[in-house]
Short mmCIF file of C-alpha atoms in Angstrom, two decimals:
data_model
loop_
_atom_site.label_atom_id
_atom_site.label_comp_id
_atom_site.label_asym_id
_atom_site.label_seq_id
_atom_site.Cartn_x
_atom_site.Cartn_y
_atom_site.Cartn_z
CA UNK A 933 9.10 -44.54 15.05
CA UNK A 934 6.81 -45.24 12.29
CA UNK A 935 6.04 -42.06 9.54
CA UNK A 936 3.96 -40.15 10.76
CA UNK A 937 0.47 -40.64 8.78
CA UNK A 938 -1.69 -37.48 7.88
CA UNK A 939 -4.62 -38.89 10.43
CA UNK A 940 -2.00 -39.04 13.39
CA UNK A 941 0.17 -36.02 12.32
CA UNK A 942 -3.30 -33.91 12.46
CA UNK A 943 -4.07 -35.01 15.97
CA UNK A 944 -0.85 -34.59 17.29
CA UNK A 945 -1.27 -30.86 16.29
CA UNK A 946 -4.68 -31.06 17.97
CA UNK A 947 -5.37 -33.07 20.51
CA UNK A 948 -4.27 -34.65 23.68
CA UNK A 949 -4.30 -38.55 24.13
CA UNK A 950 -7.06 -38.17 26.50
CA UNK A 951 -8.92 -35.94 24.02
CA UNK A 952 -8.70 -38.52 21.19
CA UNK A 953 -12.43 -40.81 20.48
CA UNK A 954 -11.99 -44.47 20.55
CA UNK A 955 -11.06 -45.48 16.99
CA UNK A 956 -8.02 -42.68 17.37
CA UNK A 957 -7.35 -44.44 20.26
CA UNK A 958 -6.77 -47.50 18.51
CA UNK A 959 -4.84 -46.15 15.25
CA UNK A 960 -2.11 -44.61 18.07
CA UNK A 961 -1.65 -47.18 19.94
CA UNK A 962 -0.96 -49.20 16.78
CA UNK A 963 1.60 -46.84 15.72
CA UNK A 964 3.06 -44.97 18.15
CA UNK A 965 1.55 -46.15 21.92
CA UNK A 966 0.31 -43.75 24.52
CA UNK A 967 3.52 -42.76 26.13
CA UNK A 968 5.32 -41.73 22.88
CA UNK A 969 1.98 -40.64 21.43
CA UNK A 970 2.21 -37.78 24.51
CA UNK A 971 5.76 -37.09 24.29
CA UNK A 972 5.31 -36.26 20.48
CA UNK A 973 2.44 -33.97 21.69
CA UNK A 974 4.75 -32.31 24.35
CA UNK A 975 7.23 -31.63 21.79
CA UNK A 976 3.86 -30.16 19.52
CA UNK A 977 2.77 -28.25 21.93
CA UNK A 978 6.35 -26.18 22.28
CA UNK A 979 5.88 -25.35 18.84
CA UNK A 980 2.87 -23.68 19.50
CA UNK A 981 4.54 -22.04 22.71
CA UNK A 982 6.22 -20.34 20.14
CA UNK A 983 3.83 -17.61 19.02
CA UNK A 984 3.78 -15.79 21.76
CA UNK A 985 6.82 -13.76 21.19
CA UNK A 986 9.06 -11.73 20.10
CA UNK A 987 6.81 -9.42 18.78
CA UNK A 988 7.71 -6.46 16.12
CA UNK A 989 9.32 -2.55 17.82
CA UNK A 990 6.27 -0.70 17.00
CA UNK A 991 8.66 1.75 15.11
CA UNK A 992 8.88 -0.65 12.41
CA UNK A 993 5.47 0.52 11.59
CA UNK A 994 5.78 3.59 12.30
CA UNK A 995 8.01 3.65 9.39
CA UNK A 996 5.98 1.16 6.97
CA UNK A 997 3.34 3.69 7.49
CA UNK A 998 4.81 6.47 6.14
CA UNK A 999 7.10 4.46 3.96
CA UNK A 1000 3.24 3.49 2.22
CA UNK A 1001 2.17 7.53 2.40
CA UNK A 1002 5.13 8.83 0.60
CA UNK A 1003 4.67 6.00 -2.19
CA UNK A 1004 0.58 6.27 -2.57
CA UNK A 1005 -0.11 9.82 -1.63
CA UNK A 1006 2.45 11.85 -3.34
CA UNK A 1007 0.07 14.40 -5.08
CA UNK A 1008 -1.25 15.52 -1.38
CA UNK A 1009 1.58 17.23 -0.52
CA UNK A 1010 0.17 19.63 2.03
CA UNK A 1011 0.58 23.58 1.30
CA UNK A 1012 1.93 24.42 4.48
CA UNK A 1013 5.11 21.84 4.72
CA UNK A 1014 6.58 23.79 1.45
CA UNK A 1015 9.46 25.88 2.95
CA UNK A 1016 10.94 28.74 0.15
CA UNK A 1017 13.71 31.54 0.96
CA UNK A 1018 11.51 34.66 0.72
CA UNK A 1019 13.27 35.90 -2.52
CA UNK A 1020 12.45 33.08 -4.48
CA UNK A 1021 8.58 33.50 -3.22
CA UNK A 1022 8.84 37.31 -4.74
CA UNK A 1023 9.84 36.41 -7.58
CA UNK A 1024 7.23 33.61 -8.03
CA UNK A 1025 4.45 36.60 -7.02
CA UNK A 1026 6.12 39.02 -9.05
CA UNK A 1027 6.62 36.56 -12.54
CA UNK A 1028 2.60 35.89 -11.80
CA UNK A 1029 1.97 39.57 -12.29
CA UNK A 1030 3.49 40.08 -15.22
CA UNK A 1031 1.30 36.70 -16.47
CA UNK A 1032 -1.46 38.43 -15.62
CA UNK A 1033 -0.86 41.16 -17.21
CA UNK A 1034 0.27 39.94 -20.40
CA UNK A 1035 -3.10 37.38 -20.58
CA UNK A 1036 -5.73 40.63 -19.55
CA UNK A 1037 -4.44 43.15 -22.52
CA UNK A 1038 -2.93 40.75 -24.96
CA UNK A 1039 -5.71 39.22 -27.02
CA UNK A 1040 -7.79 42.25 -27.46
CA UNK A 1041 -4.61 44.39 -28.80
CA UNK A 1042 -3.10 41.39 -30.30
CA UNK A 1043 -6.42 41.48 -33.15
CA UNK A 1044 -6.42 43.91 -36.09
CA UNK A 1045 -9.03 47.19 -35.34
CA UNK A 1046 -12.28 46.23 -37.27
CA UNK A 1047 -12.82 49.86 -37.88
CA UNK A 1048 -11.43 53.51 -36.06
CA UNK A 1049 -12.85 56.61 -36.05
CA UNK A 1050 -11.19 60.00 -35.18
CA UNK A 1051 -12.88 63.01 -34.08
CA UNK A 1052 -11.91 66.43 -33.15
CA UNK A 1053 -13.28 68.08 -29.95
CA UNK A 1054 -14.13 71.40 -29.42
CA UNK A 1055 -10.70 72.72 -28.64
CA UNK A 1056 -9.27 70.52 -31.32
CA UNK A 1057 -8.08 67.20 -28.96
CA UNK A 1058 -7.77 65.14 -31.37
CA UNK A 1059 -9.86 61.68 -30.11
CA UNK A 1060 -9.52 58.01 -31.62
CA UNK A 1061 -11.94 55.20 -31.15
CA UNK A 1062 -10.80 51.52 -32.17
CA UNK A 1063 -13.35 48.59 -32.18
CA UNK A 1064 -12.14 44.73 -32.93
CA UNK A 1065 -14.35 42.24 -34.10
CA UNK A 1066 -14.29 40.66 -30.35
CA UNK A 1067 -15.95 43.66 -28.49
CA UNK A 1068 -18.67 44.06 -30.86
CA UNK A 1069 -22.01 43.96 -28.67
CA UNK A 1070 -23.78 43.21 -31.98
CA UNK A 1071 -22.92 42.96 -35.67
CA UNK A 1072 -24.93 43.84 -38.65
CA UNK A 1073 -24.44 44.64 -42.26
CA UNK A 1074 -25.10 47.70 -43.56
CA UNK A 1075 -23.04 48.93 -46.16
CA UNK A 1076 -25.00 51.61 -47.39
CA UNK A 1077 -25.27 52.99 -44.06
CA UNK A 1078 -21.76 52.90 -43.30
CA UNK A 1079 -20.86 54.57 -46.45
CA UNK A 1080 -23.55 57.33 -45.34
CA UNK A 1081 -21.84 57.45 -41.83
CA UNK A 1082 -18.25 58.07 -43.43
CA UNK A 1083 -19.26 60.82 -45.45
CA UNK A 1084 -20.47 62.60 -42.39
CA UNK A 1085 -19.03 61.67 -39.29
CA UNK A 1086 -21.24 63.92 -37.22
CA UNK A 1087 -24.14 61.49 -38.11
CA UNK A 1088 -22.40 58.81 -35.76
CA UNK A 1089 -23.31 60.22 -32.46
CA UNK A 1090 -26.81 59.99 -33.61
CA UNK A 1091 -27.12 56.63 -35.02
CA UNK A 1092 -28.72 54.53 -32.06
CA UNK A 1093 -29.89 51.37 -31.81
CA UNK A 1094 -33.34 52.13 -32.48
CA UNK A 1095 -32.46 53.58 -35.97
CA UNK A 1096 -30.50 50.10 -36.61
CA UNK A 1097 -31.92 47.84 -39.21
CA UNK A 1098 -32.84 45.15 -36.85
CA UNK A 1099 -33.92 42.36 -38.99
CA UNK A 1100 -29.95 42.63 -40.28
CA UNK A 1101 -28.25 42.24 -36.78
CA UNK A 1102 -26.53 38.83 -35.69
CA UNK A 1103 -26.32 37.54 -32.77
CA UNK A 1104 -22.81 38.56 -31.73
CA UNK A 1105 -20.39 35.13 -30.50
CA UNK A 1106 -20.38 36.20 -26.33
CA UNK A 1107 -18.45 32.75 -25.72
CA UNK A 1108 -14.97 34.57 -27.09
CA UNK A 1109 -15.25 38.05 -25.72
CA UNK A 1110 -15.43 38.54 -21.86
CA UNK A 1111 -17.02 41.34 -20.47
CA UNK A 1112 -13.49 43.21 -19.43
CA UNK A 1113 -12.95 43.17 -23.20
CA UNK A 1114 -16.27 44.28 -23.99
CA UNK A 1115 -16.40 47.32 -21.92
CA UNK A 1116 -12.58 48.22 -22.79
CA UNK A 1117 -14.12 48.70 -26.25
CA UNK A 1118 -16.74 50.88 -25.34
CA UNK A 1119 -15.97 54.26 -26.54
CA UNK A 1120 -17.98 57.41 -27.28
CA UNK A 1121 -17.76 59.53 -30.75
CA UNK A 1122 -18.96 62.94 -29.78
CA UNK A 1123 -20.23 62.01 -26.16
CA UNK A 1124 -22.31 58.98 -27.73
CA UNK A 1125 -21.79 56.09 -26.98
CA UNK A 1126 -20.42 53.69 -29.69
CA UNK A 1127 -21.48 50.25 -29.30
CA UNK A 1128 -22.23 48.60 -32.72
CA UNK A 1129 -19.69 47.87 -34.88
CA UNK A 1130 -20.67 48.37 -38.62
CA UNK A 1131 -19.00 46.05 -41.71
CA UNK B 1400 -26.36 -15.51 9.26
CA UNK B 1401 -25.02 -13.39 11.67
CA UNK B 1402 -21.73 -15.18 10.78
CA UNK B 1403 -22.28 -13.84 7.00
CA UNK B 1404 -22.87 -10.42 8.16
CA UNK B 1405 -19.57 -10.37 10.30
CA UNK B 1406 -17.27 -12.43 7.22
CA UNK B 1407 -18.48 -9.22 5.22
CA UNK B 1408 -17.45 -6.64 8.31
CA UNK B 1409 -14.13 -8.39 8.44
CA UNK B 1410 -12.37 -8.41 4.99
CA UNK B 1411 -10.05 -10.72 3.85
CA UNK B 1412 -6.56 -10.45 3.44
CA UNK B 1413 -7.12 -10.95 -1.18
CA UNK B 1414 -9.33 -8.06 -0.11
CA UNK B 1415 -7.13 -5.40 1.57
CA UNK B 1416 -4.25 -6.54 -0.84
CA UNK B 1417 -7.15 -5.30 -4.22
CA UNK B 1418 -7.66 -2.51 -1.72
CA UNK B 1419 -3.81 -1.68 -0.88
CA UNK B 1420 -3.08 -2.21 -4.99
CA UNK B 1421 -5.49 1.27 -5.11
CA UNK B 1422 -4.04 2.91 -2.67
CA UNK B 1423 -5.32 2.47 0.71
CA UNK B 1424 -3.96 3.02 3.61
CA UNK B 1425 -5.86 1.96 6.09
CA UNK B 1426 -6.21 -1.54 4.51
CA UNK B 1427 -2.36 -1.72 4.67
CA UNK B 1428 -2.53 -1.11 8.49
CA UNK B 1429 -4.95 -3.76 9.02
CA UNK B 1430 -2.83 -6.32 6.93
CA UNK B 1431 0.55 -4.99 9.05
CA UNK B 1432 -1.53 -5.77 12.32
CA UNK B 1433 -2.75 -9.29 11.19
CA UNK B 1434 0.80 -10.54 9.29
CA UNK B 1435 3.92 -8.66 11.17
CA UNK B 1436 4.24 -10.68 14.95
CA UNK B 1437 3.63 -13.80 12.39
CA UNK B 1438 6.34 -12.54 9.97
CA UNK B 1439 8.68 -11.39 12.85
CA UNK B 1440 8.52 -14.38 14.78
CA UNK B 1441 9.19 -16.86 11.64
CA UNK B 1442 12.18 -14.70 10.52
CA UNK B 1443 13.45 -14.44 13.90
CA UNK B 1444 13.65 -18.13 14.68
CA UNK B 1445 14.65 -18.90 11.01
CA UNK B 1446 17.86 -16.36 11.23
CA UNK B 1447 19.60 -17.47 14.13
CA UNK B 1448 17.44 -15.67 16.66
CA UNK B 1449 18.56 -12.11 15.53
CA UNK B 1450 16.19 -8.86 16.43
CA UNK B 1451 18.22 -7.26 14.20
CA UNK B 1452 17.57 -9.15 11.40
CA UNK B 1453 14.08 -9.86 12.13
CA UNK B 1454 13.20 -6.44 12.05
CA UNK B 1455 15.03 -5.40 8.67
CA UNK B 1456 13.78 -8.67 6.85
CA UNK B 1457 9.57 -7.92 8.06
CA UNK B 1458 10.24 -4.43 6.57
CA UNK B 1459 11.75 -5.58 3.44
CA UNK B 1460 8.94 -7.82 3.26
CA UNK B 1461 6.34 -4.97 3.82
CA UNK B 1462 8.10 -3.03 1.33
CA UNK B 1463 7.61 -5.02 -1.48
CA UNK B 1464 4.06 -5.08 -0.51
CA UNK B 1465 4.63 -1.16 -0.80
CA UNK B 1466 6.41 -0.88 -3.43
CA UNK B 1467 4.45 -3.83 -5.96
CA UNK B 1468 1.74 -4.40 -4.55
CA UNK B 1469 0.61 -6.01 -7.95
CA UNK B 1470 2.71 -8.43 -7.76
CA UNK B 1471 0.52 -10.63 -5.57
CA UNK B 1472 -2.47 -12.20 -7.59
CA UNK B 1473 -5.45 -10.88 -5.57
CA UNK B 1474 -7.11 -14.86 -6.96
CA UNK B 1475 -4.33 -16.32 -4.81
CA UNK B 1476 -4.44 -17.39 -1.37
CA UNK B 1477 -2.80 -14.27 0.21
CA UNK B 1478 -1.03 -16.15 3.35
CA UNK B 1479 0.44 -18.78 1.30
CA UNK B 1480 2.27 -16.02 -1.23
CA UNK B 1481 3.37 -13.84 1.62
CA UNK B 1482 4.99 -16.82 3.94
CA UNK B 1483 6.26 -17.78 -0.37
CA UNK B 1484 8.20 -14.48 -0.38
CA UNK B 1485 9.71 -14.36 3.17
CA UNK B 1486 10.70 -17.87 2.45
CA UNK B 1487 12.42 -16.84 -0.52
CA UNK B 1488 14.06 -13.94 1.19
CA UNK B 1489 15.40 -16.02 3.87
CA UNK B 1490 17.09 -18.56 1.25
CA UNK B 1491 18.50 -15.74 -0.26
CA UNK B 1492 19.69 -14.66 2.66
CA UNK B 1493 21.28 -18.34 3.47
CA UNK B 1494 22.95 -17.67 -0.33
CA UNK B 1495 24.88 -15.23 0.48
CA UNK B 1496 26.02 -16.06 3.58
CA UNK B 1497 26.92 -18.93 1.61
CA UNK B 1498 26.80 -21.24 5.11
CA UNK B 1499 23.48 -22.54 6.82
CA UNK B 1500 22.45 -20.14 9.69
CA UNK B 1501 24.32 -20.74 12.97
CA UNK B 1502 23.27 -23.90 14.89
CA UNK B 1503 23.87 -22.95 18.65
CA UNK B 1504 24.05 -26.15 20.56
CA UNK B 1505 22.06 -27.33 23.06
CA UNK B 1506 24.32 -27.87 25.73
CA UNK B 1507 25.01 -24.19 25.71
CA UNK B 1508 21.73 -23.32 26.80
CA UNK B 1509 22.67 -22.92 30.82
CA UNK B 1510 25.17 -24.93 30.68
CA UNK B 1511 22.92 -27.82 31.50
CA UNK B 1512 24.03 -31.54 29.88
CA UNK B 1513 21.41 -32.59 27.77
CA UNK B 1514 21.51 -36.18 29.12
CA UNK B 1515 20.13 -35.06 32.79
CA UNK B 1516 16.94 -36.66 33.69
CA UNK B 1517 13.44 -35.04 33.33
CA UNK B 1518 13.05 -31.84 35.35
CA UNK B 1519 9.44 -31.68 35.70
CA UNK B 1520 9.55 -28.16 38.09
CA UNK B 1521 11.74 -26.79 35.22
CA UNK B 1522 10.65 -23.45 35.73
CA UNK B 1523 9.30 -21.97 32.81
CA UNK B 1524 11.78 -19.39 31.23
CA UNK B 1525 14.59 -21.74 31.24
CA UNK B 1526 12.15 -24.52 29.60
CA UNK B 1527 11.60 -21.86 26.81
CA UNK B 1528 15.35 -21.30 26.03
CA UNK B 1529 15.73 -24.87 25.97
CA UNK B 1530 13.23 -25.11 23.11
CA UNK B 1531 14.50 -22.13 21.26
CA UNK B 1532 17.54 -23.78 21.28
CA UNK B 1533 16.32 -27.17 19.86
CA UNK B 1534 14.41 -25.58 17.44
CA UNK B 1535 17.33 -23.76 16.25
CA UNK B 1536 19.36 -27.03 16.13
CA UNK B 1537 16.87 -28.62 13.29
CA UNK B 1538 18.05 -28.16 9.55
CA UNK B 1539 16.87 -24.96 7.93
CA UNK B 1540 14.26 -27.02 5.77
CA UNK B 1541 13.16 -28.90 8.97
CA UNK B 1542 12.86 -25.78 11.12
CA UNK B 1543 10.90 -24.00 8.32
CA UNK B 1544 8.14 -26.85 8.12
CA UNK B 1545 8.07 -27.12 12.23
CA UNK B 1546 7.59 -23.54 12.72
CA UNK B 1547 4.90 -23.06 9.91
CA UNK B 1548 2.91 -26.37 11.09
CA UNK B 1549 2.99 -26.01 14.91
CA UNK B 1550 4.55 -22.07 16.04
CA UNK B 1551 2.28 -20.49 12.63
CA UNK B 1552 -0.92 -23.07 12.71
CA UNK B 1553 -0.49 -23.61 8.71
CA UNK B 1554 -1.95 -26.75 7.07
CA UNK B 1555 0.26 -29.47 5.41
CA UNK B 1556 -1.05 -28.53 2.09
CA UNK B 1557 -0.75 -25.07 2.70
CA UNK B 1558 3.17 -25.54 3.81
CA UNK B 1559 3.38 -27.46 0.62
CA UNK B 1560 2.47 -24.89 -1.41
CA UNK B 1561 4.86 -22.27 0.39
CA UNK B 1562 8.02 -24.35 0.00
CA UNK B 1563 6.88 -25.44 -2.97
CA UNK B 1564 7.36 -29.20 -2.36
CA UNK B 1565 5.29 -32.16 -2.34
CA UNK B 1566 2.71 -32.88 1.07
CA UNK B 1567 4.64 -36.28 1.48
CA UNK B 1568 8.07 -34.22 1.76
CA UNK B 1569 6.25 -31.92 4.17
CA UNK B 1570 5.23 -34.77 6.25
CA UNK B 1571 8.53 -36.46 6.44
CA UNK B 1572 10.32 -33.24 7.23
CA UNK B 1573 7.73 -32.83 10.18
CA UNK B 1574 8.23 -36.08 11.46
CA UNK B 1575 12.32 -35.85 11.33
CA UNK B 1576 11.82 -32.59 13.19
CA UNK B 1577 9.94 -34.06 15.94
CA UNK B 1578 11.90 -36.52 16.34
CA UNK B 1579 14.80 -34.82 16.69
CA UNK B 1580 12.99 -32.23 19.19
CA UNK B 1581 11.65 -35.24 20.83
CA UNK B 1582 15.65 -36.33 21.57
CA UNK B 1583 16.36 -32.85 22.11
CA UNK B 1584 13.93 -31.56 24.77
CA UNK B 1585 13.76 -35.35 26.64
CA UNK B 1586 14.99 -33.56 30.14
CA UNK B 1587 12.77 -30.81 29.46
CA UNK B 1588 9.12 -32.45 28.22
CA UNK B 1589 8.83 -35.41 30.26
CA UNK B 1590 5.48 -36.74 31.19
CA UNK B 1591 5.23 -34.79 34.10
CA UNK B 1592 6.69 -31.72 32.92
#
């Protein structure tokens, strides 16, 4: 048997001897003849036979598949497949609480009082107003003022913001002060309300 | 044109790989449906006809698909690297059994001597064995370039390129494999058969 050449080797893979055009014809019979020409194609053709089985258990990709979703999906780990023992969930709502608790007071206490006033009620409860810089609806500078206001508190309930010099007030930051914060700071000297903080 | 329209439906398989490599999944089930019979069938006829085998060697090969899929070069031919890496497991797998893979011989196959004449009403199941058994008797190397020319449809160049060996080497392997299939299966493929 001579080697096989790429020209034959191709139609072996391809094409039966009665399939083959005159000039192929010619270049088998030169080489190989008709006879072993069609053996070589029998032997070709149960190759091919081949791929028609075995054929993969479809549990191998049943396990490929999730295999690929536990590598390429691992941040959608859906809520309900999270088991927890029911103390352990307590103490996760309980330690959120406290979180909460500590984030909605602790800024506003955590700041120095800009100023604090004290007043005395009628049956002498004594009353104490702080204001930090944070809860401030508006700021202004008034020194003079202020110094009037501390040398008689009782002026306080009447100062309102129509008396204030308004060409002095700034525009208070809102960005840092939520409005829980503001209206925690809201207090009243005398039954007025108090809502400008003076420096 | 029509033919455009559906090569852009269909993606290719340097596609789903660029699309697996983000995280797809549905690209990696299209890729298992075209690749694992192929993959199955070639490690099951390279490893001594073992289900067993066949089936732990495809996943290993998915795996790494899983597990890197970087590691293929998505400007690569995508067939030619994946047949590259099962070939590579399979030789490793011929390392350390440190022996070539069982050669069953053909006279075992029903018991039938291999010099009886041409049975041309052979009936079809038994003509089957008696091929998977000669293809099992060629060399490793041999079997490898029969199966991936004629069972897996590949191109000489492409085989070349897999087993990382000169065409002309592919060639001659191919043409020592049918000629030994050609002694092997004389009963079974005569003319008439």
């Amino acid at each position: 048997m001579e080697p096989l050449t790429n020209n034959i080797e191709a139609l072996l893979a391809t094409k039966d001897y009665g399939e083959l055009t005159k000039a192929e014809r010619d270049q088998v019979i030169q080489s190989y003849g008709q006879q072993e020409y069609e053996r070589l194609r029998q032997v070709a053709l149960s190759g091919q036979s081949l791929a028609d089985a075995p054929t993969p258990p479809p549990s191998l990709k049943a396990n490929l598949m999730k295999a690929f979703r536990q590598k390429h999906q691992r941040r959608n780990i859906p809520l309900h497949t999270i088991t927890m023992p029911f103390w352990q969930a307590a103490a996760v709502a309980a330690c959120m609480v406290l979180m909460g608790q500590f984030v909605r007071f602790g800024p506003v206490y955590a700041q120095t009082p800009a100023m604090a006033w004290e007043a005395n009620d009628s049956i002498w409860f004594k009353k104490v107003t702080q204001i930090v810089a944070d809860t401030a609806l508006a700021v202004f500078s008034a020194d003079e003022q202020l110094k009037a206001l501390k040398e008689s508190k009782s002026e306080i309930a009447a100062t309102t913001t129509d008396q204030l010099p308004a060409d002095k007030l700034l525009p208070q930051p809102v960005s840092d002060t939520p409005g829980w914060a503001r209206r925690s700071a809201l207090g009243t000297v005398e039954n007025a309300p108090l809502l400008l903080m003076m420096h | 044109m029509p033919d455009h329209k559906q090569s852009k439906a269909i993606p290719t398989d340097e596609e789903l790989m660029q699309r697996i490599q983000q995280g797809q999944e549905s690209a990696f089930n299209t890729l298992y449906d075209r690749y694992s019979q192929r993959m199955y069938r070639y490690f099951y006829r390279m490893l001594g006809q073992s289900a067993e085998m066949a089936h732990d060697f495809t996943q290993e090969l998915f795996i790494k698909i899983i597990e890197q899929p970087e590691a293929f070069d998505t400007q690569r031919r995508f067939s030619t690297w994946f047949y590259a890496v099962a070939g590579n497991l399979i030789k490793n797998e011929y390392r350390r059994k440190a022996k070539q893979p069982p050669q069953a011989p053909l006279d075992d196959a029903h018991h039938t001597p291999a010099s009886m004449g041409a049975l041309p009403d052979l009936d079809a199941e038994v003509r089957q064995a008696y091929i998977e058994k000669a293809v099992q008797a060629l060399r490793p190397h041999h079997r490898a370039c029969f199966l991936l020319r004629y069972q897996e449809g590949l191109a000489v160049q492409e085989i070349s390129e897999i087993i990382d060996c000169p065409p002309g080497t592919v060639k001659s392997r191919l043409h020592y494999s049918l000629k030994k299939l050609n002694e092997l299966l004389s009963c079974v493929l005569g003319p008439n058969a």
